mmCIF file of C-alpha atoms in Angstrom:
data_model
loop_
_atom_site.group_PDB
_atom_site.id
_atom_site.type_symbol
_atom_site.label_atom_id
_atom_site.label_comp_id
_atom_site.label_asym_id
_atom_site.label_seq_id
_atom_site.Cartn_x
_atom_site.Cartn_y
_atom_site.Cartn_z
ATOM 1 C CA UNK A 1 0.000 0.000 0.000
ATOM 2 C CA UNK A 2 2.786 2.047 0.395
ATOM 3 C CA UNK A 3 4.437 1.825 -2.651
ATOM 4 C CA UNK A 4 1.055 2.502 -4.253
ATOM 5 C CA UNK A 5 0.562 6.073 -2.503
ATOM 6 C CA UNK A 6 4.379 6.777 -2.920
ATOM 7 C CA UNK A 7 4.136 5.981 -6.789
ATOM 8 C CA UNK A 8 0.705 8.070 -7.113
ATOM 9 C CA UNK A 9 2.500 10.870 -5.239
ATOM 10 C CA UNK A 10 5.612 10.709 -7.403
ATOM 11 C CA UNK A 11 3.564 10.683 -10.629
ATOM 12 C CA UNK A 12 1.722 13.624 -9.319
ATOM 13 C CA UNK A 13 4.654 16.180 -8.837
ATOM 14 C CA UNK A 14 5.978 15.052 -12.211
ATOM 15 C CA UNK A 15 2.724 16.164 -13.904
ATOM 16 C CA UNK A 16 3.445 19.217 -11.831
ATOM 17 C CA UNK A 17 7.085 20.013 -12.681
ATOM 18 C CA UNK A 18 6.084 19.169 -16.801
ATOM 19 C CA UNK A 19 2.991 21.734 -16.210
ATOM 20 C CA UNK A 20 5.657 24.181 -15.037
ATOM 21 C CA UNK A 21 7.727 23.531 -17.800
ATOM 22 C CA UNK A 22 5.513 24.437 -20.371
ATOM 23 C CA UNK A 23 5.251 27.602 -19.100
ATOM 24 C CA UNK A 24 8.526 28.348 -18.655
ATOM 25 C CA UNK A 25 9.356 27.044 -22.419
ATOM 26 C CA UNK A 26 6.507 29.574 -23.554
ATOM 27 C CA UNK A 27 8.044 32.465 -21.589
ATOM 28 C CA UNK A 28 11.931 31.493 -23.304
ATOM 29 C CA UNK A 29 10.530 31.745 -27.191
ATOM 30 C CA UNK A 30 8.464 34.899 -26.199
ATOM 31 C CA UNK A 31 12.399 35.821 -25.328
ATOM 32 C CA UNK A 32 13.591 34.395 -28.300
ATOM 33 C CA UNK A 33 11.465 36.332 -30.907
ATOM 34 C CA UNK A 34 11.958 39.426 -28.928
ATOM 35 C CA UNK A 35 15.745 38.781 -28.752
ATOM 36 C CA UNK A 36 15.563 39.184 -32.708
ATOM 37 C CA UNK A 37 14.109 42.626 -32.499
ATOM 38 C CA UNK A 38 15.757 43.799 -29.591
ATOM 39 C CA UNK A 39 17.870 46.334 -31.713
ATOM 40 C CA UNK A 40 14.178 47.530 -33.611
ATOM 41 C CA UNK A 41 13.645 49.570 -30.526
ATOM 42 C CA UNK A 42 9.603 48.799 -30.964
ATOM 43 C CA UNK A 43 6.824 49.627 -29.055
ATOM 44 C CA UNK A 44 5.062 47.605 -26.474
ATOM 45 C CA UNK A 45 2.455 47.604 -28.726
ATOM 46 C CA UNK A 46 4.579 46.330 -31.850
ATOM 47 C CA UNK A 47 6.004 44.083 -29.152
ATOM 48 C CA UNK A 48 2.740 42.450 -28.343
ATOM 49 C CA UNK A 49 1.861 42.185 -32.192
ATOM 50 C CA UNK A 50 5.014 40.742 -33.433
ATOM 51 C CA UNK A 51 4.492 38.206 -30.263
ATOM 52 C CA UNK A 52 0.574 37.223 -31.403
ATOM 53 C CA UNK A 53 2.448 37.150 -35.504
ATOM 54 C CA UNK A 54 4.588 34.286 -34.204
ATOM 55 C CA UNK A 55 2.424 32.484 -32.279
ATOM 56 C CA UNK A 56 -0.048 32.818 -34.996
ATOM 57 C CA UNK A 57 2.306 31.209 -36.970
ATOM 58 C CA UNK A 58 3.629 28.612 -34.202
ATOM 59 C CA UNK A 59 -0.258 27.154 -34.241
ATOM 60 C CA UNK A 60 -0.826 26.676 -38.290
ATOM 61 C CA UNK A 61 2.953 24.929 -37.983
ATOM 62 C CA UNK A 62 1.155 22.683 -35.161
ATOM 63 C CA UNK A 63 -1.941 22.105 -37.373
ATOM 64 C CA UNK A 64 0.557 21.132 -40.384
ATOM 65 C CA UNK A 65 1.946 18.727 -38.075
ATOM 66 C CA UNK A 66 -1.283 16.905 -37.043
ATOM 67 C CA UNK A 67 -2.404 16.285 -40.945
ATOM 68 C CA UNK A 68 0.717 14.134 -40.924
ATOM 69 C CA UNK A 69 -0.885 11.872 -43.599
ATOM 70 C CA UNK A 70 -0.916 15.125 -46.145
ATOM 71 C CA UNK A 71 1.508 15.824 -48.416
ATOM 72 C CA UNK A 72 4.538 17.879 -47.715
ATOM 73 C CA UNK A 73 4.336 21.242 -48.771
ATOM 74 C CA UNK A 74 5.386 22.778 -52.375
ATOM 75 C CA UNK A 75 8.446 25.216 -52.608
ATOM 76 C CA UNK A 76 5.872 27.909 -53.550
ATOM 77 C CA UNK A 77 3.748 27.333 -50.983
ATOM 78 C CA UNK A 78 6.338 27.862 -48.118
ATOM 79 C CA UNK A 79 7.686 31.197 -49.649
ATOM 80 C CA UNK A 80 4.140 32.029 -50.127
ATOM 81 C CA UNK A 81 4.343 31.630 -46.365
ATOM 82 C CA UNK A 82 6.915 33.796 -45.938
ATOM 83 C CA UNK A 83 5.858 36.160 -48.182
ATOM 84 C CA UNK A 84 2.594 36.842 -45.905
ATOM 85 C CA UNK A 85 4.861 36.797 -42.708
ATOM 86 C CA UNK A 86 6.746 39.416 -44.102
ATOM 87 C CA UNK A 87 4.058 41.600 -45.273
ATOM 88 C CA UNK A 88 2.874 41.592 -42.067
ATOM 89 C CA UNK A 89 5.953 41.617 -40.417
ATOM 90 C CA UNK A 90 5.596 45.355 -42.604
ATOM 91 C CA UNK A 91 2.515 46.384 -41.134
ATOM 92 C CA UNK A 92 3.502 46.085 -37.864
ATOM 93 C CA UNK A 93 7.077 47.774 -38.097
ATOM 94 C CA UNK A 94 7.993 51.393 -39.528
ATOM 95 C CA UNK A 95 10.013 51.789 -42.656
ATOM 96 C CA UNK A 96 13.179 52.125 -40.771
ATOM 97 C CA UNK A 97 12.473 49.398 -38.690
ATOM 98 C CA UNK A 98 11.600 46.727 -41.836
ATOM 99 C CA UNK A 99 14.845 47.432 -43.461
ATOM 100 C CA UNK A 100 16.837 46.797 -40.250
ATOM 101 C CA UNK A 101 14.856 43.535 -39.416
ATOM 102 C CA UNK A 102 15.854 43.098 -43.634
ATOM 103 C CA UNK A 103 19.324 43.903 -42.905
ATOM 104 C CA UNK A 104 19.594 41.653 -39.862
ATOM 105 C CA UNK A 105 18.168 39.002 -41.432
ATOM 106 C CA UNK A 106 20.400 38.614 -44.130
ATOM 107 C CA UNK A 107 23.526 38.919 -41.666
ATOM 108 C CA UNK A 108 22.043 35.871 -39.502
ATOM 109 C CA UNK A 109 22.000 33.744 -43.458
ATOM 110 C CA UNK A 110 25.436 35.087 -43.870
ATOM 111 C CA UNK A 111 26.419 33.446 -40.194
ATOM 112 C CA UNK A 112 24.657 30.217 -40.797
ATOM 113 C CA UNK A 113 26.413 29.505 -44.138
ATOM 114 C CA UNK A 114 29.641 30.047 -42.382
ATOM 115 C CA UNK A 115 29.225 27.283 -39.487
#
């Protein structure tokens, strides 16, 4: 009997600690996407709407994911994609802004390709 209540309490505070973790993990790639337009100097507004962008775009990856029995998709289908992140990746940020996010961008492809 006291195995049983020791395994049930066990398997409790590791449903706990996971629940925990999820949160945590959420707060660290809010961190992440800000981290790449920490030097964008935006608003807490433009903050909040880059923030709902990605996780917009976090969810349709997730839906992708569960239609596992689909077809991968085309080439022009994922710069399509892209295409509509970055237009509204344009709403959201000024002129200046866009071309710096542009201009980082292309230095982060630059450091990949060197690795």
């Amino acid at each position: 009997m006291k195995k049983l209540w020791t395994i049930a309490l066990l398997a409790i505070g590791i449903s706990a600690f996971a629940q925990e973790g999820k949160k945590e993990q959420s707060a660290d790639q809010e961190q992440k996407v800000l981290e790449r337009f920490k030097d964008l100097n935006l608003s807490k507004e433009q903050e909040q709407k880059v923030l709902q962008l990605y996780k917009n775009k976090k969810a349709e990856r997730k839906a992708a994911i569960a239609k596992k029995d689909e077809v991968k998709p085309s080439k022009e289908e994922m710069m399509a994609k892209r295409e509509k992140m970055n237009a509204e990746l344009k709403n959201i940020l000024n002129e200046e802004q866009y071309k710096k996010f542009e201009q980082n961008k292309k230095e982060r492809s630059k450091m990949r390709t060197k690795k």
